[in-house]
Coordinates of C-alpha atoms and ligand atoms in Angstrom, one line a residue:
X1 CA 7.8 -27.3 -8.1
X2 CA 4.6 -27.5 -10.2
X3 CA 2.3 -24.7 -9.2
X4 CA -0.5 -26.2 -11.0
X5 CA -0.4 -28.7 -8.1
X6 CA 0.4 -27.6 -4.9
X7 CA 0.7 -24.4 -2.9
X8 CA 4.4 -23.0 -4.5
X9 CA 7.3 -21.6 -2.7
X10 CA 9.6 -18.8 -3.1
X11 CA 12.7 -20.3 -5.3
X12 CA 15.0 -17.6 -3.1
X13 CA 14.8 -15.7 0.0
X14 CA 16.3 -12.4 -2.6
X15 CA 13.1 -13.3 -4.6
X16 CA 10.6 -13.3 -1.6
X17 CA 12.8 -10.2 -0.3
X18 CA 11.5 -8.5 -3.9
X19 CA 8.0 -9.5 -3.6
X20 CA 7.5 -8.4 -0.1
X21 CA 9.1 -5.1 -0.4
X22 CA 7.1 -5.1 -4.0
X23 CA 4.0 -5.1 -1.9
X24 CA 4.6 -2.9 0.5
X25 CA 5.8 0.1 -2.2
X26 CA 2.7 1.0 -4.0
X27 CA 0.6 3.9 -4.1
X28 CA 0.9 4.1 -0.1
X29 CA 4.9 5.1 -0.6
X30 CA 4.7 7.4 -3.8
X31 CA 1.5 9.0 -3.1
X32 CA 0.1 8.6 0.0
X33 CA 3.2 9.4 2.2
X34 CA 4.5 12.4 0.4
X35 CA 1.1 14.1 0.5
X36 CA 0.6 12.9 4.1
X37 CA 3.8 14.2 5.1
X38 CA 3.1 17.7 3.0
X39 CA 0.0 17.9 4.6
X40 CA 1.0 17.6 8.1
X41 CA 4.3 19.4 8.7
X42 CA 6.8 17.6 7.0
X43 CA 9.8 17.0 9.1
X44 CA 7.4 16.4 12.0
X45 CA 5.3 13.8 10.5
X46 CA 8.3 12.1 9.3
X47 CA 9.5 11.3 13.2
X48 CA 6.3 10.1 14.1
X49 CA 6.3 7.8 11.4
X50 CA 9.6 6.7 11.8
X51 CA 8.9 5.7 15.6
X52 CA 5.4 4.0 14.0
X53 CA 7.5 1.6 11.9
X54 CA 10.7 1.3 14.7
X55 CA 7.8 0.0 17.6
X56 CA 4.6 -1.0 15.6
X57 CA 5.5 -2.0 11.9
X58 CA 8.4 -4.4 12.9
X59 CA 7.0 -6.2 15.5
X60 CA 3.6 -7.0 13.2
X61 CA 5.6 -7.7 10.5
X62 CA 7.4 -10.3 12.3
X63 CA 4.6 -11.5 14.1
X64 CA 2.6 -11.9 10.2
X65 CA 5.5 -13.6 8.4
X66 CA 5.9 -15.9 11.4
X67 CA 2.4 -17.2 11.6
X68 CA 2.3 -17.6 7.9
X69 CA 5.3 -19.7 7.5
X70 CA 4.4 -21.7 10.6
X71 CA 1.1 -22.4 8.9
X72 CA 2.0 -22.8 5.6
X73 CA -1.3 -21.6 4.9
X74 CA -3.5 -18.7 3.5
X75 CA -4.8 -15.8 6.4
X76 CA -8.0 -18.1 6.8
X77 CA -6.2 -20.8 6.7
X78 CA -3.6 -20.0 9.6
X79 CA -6.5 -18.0 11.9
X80 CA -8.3 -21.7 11.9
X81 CA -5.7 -23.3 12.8
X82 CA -4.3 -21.3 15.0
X83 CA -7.3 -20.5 17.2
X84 CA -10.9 -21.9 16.1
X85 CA -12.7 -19.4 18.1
X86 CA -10.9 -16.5 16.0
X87 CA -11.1 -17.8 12.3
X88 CA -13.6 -15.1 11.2
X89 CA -10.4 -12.5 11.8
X90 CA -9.0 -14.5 8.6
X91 CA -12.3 -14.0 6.9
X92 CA -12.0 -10.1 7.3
X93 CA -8.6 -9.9 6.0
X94 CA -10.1 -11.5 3.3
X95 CA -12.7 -9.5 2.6
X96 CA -10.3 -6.5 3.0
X97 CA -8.4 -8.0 0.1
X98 CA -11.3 -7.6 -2.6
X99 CA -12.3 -4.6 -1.5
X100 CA -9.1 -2.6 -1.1
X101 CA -8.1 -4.1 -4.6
X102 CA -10.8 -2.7 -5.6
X103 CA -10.1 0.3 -5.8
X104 CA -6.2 0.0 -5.6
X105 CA -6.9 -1.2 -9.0
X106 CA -9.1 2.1 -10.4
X107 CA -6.4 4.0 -8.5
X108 CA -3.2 1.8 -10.4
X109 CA -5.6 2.6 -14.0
X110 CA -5.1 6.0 -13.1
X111 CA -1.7 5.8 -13.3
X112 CA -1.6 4.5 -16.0
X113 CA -3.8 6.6 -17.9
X114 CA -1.4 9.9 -16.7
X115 CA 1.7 7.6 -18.0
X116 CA 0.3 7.1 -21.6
X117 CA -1.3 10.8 -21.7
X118 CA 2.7 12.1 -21.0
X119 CA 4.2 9.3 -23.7
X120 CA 1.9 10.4 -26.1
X121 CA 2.7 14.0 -25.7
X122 CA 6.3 13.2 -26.3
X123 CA 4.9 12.8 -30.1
X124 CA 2.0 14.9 -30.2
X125 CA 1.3 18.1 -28.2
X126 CA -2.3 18.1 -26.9
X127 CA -2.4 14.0 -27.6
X128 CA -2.5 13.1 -24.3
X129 CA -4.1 15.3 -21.9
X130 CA -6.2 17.1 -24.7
X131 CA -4.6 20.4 -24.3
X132 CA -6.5 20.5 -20.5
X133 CA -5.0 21.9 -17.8
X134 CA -3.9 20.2 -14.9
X135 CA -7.0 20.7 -12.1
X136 CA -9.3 20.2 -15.7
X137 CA -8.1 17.0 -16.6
X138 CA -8.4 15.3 -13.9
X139 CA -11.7 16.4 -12.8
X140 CA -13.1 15.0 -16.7
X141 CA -10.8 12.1 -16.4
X142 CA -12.5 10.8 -13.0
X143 CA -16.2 11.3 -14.6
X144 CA -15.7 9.0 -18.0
X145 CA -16.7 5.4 -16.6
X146 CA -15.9 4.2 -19.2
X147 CA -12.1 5.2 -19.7
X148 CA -12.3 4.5 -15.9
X149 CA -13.5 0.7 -16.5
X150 CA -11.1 0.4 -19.1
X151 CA -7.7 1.6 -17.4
X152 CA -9.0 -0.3 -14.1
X153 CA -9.7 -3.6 -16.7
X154 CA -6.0 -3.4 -17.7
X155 CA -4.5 -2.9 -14.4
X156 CA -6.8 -6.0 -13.1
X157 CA -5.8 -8.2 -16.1
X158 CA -1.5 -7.1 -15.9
X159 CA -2.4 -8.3 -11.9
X160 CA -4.4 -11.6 -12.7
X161 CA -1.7 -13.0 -15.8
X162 CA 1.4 -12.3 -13.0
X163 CA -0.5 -14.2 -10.2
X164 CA -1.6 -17.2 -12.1
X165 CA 2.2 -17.7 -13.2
X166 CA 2.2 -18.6 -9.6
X167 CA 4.6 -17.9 -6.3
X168 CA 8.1 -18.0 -7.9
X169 CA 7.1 -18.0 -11.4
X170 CA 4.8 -15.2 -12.0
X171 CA 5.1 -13.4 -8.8
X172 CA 8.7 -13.3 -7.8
X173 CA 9.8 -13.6 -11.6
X174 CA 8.2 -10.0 -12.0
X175 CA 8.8 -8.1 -8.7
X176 CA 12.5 -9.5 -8.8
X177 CA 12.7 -7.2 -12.1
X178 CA 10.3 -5.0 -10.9
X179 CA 11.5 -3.3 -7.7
X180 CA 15.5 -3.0 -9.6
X181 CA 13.8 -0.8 -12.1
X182 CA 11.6 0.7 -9.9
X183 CA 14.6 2.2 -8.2
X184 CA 16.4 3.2 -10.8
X185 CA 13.6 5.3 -12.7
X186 CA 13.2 6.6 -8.9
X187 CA 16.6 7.8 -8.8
X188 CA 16.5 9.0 -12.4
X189 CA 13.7 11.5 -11.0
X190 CA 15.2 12.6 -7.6
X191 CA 18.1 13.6 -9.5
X192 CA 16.0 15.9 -11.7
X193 CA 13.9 17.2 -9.0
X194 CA 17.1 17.8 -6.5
X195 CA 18.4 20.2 -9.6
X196 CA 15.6 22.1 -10.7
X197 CA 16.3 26.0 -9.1
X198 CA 14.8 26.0 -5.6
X199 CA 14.7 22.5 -5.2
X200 CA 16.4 23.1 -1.4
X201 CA 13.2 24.4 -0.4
X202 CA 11.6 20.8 -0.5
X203 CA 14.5 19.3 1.0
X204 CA 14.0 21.3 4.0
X205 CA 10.6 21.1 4.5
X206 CA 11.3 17.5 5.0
X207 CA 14.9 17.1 7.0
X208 CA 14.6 20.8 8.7
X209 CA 13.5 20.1 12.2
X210 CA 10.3 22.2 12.5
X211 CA 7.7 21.0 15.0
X212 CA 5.6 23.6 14.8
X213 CA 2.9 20.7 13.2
X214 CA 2.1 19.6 16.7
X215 CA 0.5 22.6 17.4
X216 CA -0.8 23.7 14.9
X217 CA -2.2 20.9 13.8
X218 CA -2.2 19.1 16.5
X219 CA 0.2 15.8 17.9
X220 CA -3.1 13.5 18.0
X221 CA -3.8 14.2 14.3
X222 CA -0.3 13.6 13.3
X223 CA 0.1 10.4 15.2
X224 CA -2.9 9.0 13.7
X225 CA -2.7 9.6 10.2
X226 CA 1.2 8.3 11.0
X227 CA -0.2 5.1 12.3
X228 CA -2.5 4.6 9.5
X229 CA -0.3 5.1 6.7
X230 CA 2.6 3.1 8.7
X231 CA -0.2 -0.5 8.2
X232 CA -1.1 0.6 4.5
X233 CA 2.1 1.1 3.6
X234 CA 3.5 -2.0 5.1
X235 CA 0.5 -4.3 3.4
X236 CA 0.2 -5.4 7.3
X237 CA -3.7 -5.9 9.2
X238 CA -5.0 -8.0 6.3
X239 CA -2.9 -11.0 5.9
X240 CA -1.0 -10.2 3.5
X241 CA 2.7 -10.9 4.9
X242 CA 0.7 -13.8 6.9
X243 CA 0.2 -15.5 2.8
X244 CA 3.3 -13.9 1.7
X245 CA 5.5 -16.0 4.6
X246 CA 3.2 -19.0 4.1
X247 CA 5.4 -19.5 1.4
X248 CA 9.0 -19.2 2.7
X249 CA 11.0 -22.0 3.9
X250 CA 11.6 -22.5 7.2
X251 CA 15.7 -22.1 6.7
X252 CA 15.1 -18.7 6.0
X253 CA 16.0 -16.3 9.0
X254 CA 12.6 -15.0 9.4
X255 CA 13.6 -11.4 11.7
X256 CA 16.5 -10.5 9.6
X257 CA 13.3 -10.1 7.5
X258 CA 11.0 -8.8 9.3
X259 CA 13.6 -5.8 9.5
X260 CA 14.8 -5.5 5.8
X261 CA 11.2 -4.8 4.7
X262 CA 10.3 -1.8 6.8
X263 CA 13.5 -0.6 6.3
X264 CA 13.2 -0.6 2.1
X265 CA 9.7 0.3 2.5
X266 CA 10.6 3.5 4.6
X267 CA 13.7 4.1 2.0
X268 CA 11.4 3.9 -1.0
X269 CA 8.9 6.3 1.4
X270 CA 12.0 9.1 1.8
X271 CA 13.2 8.5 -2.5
X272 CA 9.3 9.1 -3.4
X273 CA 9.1 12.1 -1.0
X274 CA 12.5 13.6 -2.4
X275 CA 11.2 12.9 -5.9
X276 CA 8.4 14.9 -5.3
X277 CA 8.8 17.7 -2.8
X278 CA 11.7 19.0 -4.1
X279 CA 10.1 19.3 -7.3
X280 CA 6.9 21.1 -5.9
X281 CA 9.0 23.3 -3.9
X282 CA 11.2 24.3 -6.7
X283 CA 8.4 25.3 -9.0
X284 CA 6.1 26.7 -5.7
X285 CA 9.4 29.1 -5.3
X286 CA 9.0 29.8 -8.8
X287 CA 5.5 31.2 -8.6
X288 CA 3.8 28.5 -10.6
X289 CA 0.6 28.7 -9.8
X290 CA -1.4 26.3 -8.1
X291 CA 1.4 24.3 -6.3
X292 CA 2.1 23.9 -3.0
X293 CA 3.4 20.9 -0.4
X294 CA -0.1 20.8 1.4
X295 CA -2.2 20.0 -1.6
X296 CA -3.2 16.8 0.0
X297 CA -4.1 13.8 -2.5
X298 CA -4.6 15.8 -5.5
X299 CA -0.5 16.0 -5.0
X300 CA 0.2 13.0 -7.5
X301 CA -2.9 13.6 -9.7
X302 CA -2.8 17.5 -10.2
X303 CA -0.2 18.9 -8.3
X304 CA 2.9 16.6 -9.8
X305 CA 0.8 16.7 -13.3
X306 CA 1.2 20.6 -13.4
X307 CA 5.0 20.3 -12.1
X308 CA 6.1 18.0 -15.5
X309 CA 3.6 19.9 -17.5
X310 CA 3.9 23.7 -16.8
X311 CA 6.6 23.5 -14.2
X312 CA 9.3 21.4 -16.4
X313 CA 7.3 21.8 -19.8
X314 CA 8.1 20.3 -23.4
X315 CA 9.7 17.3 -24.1
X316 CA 11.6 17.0 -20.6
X317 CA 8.4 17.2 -18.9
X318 CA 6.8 15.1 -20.8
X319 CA 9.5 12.3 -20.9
X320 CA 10.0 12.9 -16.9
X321 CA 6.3 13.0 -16.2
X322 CA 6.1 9.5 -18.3
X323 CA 9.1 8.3 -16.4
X324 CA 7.2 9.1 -13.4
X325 CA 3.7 7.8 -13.9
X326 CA 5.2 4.3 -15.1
X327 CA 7.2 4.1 -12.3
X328 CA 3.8 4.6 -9.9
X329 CA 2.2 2.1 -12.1
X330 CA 4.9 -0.7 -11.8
X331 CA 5.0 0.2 -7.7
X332 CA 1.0 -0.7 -7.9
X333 CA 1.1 -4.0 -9.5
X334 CA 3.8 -5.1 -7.1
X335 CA 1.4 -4.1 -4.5
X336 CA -1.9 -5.5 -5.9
X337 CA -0.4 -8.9 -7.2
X338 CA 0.1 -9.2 -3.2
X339 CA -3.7 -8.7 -2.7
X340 CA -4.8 -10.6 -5.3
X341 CA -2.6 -13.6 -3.6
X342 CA -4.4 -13.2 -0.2
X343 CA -7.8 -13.7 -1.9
X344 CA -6.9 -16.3 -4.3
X345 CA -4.5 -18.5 -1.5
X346 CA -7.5 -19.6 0.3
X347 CA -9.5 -21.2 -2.8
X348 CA -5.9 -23.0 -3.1
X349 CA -5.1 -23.6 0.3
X350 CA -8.6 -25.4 0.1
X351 CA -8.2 -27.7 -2.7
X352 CA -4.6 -28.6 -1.5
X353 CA -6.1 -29.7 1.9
X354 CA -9.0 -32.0 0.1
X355 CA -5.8 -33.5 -1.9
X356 CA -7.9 -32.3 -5.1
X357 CA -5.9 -30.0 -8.2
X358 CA -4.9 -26.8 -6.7
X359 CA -6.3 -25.0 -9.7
X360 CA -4.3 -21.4 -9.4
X361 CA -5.1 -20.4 -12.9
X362 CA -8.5 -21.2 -12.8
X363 CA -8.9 -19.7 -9.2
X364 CA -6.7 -16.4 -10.1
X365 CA -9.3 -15.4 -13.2
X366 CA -11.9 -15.8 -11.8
X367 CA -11.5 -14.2 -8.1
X368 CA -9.5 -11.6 -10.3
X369 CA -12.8 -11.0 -12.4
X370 CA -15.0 -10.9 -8.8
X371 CA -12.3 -8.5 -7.8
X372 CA -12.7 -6.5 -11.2
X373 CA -16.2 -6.1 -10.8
X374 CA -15.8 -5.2 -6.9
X375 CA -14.2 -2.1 -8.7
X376 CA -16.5 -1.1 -11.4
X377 CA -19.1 1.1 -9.5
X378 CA -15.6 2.9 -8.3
X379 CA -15.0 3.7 -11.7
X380 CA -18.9 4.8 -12.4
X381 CA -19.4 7.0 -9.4
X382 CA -17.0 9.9 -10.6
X383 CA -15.6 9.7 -6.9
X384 CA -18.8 11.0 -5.7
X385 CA -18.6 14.0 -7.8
X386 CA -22.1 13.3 -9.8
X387 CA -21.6 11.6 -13.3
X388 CA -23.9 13.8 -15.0
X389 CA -23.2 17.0 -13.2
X390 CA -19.7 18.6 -12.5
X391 CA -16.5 17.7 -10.9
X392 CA -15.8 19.5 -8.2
X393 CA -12.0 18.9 -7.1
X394 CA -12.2 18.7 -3.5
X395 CA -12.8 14.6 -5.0
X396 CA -9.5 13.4 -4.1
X397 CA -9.9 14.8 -0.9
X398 CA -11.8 11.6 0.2
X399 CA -9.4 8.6 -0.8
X400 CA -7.4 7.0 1.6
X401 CA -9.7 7.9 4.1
X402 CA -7.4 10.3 5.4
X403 CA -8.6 14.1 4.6
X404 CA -10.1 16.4 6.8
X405 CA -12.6 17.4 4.0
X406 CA -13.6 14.1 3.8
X407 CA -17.7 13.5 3.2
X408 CA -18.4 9.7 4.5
X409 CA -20.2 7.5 2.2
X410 CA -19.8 10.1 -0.3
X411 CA -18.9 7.4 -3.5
X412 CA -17.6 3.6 -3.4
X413 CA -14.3 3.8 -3.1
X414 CA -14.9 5.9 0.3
X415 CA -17.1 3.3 1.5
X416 CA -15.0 0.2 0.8
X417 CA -11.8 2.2 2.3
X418 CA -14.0 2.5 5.3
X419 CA -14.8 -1.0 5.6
X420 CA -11.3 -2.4 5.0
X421 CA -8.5 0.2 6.0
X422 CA -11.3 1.8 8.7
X423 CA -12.4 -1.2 10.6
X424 CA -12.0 -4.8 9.0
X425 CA -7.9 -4.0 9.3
X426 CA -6.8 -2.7 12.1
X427 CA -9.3 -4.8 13.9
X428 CA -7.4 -8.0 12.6
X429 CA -4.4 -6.4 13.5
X430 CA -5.5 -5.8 17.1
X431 CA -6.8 -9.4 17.4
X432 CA -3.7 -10.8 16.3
X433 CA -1.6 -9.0 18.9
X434 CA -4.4 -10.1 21.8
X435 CA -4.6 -13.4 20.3
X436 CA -0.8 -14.3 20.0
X437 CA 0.7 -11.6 22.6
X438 CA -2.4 -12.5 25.4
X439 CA -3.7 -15.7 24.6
X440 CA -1.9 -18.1 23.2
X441 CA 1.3 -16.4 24.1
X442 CA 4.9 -15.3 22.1
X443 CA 6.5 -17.7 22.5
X444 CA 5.0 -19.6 19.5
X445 CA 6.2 -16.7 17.4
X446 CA 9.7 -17.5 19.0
X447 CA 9.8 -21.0 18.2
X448 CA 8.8 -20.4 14.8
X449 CA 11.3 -17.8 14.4
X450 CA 13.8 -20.4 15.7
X451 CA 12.7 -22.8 13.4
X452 CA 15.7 -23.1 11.1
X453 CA 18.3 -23.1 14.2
X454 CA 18.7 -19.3 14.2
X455 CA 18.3 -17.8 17.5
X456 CA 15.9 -15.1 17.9
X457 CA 18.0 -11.7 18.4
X458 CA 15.4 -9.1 19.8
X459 CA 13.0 -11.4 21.6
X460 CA 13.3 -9.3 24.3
X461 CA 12.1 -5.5 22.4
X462 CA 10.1 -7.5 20.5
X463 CA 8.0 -8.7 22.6
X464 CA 7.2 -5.9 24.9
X465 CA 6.4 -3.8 21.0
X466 CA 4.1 -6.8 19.9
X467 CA 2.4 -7.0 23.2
X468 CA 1.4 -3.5 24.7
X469 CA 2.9 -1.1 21.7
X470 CA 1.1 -2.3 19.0
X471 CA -2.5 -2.7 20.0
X472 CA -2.4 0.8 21.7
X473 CA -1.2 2.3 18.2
X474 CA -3.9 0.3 16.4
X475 CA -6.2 1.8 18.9
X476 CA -5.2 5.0 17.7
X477 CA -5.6 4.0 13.8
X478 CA -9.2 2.9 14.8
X479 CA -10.4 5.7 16.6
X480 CA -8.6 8.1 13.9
X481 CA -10.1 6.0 11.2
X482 CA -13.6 6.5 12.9
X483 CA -13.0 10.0 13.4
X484 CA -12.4 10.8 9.8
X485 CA -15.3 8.6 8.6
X486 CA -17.9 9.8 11.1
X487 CA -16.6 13.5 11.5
X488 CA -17.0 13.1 15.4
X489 CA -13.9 15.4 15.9
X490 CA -12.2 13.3 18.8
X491 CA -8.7 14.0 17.7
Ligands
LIG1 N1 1.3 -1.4 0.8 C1 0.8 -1.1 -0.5 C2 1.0 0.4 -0.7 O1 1.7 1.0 0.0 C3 -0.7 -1.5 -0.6 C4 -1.0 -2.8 -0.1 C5 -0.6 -4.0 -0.7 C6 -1.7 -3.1 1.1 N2 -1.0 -5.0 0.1 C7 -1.7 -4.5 1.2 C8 -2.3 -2.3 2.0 C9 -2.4 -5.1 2.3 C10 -3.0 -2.9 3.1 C11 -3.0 -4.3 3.2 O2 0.5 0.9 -1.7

């Protein structure tokens, strides 16, 4: 099928399989979840989460890939012609797109920055990092703009090239080598982690049973940061997996799904978490300084930087640390091609229906170059530390909108986190399960999901998760999301 000329589809249900799991295992699975995890009790956090994605994630997942493909358009698109009165929820998933890439984007340059700094140690001690120590390079990193604009140019430009090859030639042709590889560099670094002397320590502070989080930190505060991370991590509240199943066929067995992607998303969750705590609680036993499982979201960017550099050391440290970084990276372009798609399939979506040139190269650069510049101010604003003055390292404290030290509207990427992950998506989310589960009732999910002459399977648990599970957890993601943002100290 000519992309140039009509919507695209995915040439295999293995190859949309790839892309989907490719966008939900990003920067939510490798960074956010183990630091989210290590910051509130470990094994505890992991049940919550895993009852999140059991009663919330699966039936939105479903309920997203099912509108899509029974569309066949965009998240505008379908919210139109679903239900006029509820089209502007399409528009904030939307929005939510270009702001959220955004900064994912800054975030992926990141990554890449730390990858190149540990290949070029590999040849040159001091090359890379500049002889800095861990807590130091990060802190000058985030305040040079203009490495920042350069490393978030890249990321944006490796994103734009994939999505203008189109559905199943740029996007599923690179997750579908992608995710593989993704695993088997994973793998390469749980192995070395699990080894390293003290590594059990890790493992127990995630598979121990210890619930001593719920009071001390308190079961509210677990739940909601749970929650949250569950819809990040799962790309779901924005229309993503809505544009994602616009372009399935309609033999595919859409629940068989609905199920394999949580369930790869959670894997890739537990891999990332036992690539990293075991490591940190090796080199923690160890008495190297500055390490601990609570570090919050300086974990990936200090923390883990210090384990391969002063923890492991020389070349193995620097080869493993480069190992690691690039494998970060690759999760984030699977992730970002997916949000680029959301923004881009509505410009599509419109010329296909006025019978005109779809146009996805054209439309990819330049909402890809909107979407670039969306991110800029990110990269100028040190993360709110002053550009001019010092970094103070309580910075990465405030991304992902999920810190207790967090300062609202202290820089950009704060207030753009706000907007999307803090209100524009959980409040589409929550619409969607009124709209479908209230108004115009499940049973058009059903239908659709019957579609190709396969009979629906868990209609039954399904349904009762879609309609009263899910918006009462969303409700929670909102008010926590609120919380954090306006320090009202509800939870
Ligand atoms: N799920 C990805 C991650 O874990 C990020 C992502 C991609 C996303 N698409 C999304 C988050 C849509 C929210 C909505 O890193």
């Amino acid at each position: 099928m000519n992309n140039e000329n009509s919507r695209g589809q995915w040439g295999s249900n293995f190859g949309f399989l790839m892309a989907a799991v490719g966008s939900a295992v990003g920067l939510g699975n490798i960074w956010g979840f183990p630091y989210k995890m290590g910051a509130n009790g470990g094994f505890a956090f992991l049940i919550v989460y895993l009852a999140m994605v059991t009663f919330v994630g699966f039936a939105t997942m479903l309920g997203e890939l099912a509108l899509g493909r029974k569309t066949g358009l965009g998240v505008i698109g379908t919210y139109k012609v679903l239900y006029k009165k509820f089209a502007w929820v399409g528009w904030l998933g939307f929005l939510s797109g270009f702001l959220i890439l955004g900064f994912y984007s800054v975030l992926g340059g990141y990554t890449l920055r730390y990858a190149l700094g540990f290949l070029m140690e590999i040849f040159s001690k001091g090359a890379g990092f500049g002889g800095m120590g861990s807590g130091e390079f990060f802190g000058s990193f985030i305040i040079n703009g203009g490495a920042n604009v350069m490393f978030h140019a890249i990321f944006m430009g490796l994103t734009i090239v994939i999505v203008m090859g189109g559905i199943s030639g740029g996007i599923e042709k690179f997750t579908k080598i992608a995710m593989p590889a993704l695993l088997v560099m994973l793998l390469i670094v749980i192995i070395r982690s699990l080894t390293l002397e003290g590594a059990s320590t890790g493992v127990a502070f995630m598979f121990a049973p210890n619930f001593a989080a719920f009071s001390e930190i308190g079961f509210m505060k677990v739940l909601k940061t749970a929650a949250g991370q569950m819809f990040f991590s799962l790309s779901l509240g924005m229309g993503c997996m809505i544009t994602y199943g616009s372009y399935l066929s309609k033999s595919e067995n859409l629940e068989k799904n609905a199920l394999i992607i949580p369930i790869a998303d959670t894997i890739f969750a537990l891999l990332a978490g036992l690539a990293v705590m075991p490591a940190v609680g090796a080199f923690m036993s160890q008495g190297v300084e500055g390490i601990s499982f609570g570090a919050g979201p300086g974990l990936l960017f200090v923390t883990l930087h210090q384990v391969f550099s002063v923890g492991m050391g020389g070349f193995i440290g620097n080869l493993f640390g480069f190992v690691f970084y690039f494998l970060v990276f690759i999760a984030a372009v699977t992730s970002s091609i997916s949000l680029l798609e959301v923004c881009t399939a509505f410009f599509i979506d419109r010329n296909v229906s006025k019978g005109v040139k779809a146009n996805r190269k054209m439309i990819t650069i330049i909402t890809g170059l909107v979407v670039f510049a969306v991110g800029v101010p990110v990269c100028l604003d040190g993360l709110g530390s002053g550009v001019a003055g010092g970094a103070t390292i309580d910075i990465p404290a405030v991304m992902f909108g999920m810190s207790e030290v967090r300062v609202a509207f202290d820089c950009w990427l704060d207030f753009y986190d706000m907007i999307a992950e803090g209100v524009f998506m959980p409040l589409g989310a929550i619409l969607m399960s009124v709209m479908i589960g209230w108004i115009l009732k499940t049973d058009i999910i059903k239908s659709e999901v019957e579609e190709g002459g396969i009979k629906m399977k868990a209609y039954a648990f399904w349904d009762i998760c879609f309609k009263f599970i899910v918006p009462i957890g969303i409700l929670f993601v909102l008010m926590g999301q609120l919380d954090d943002f306006f320090g009202l100290g509800i939870f």
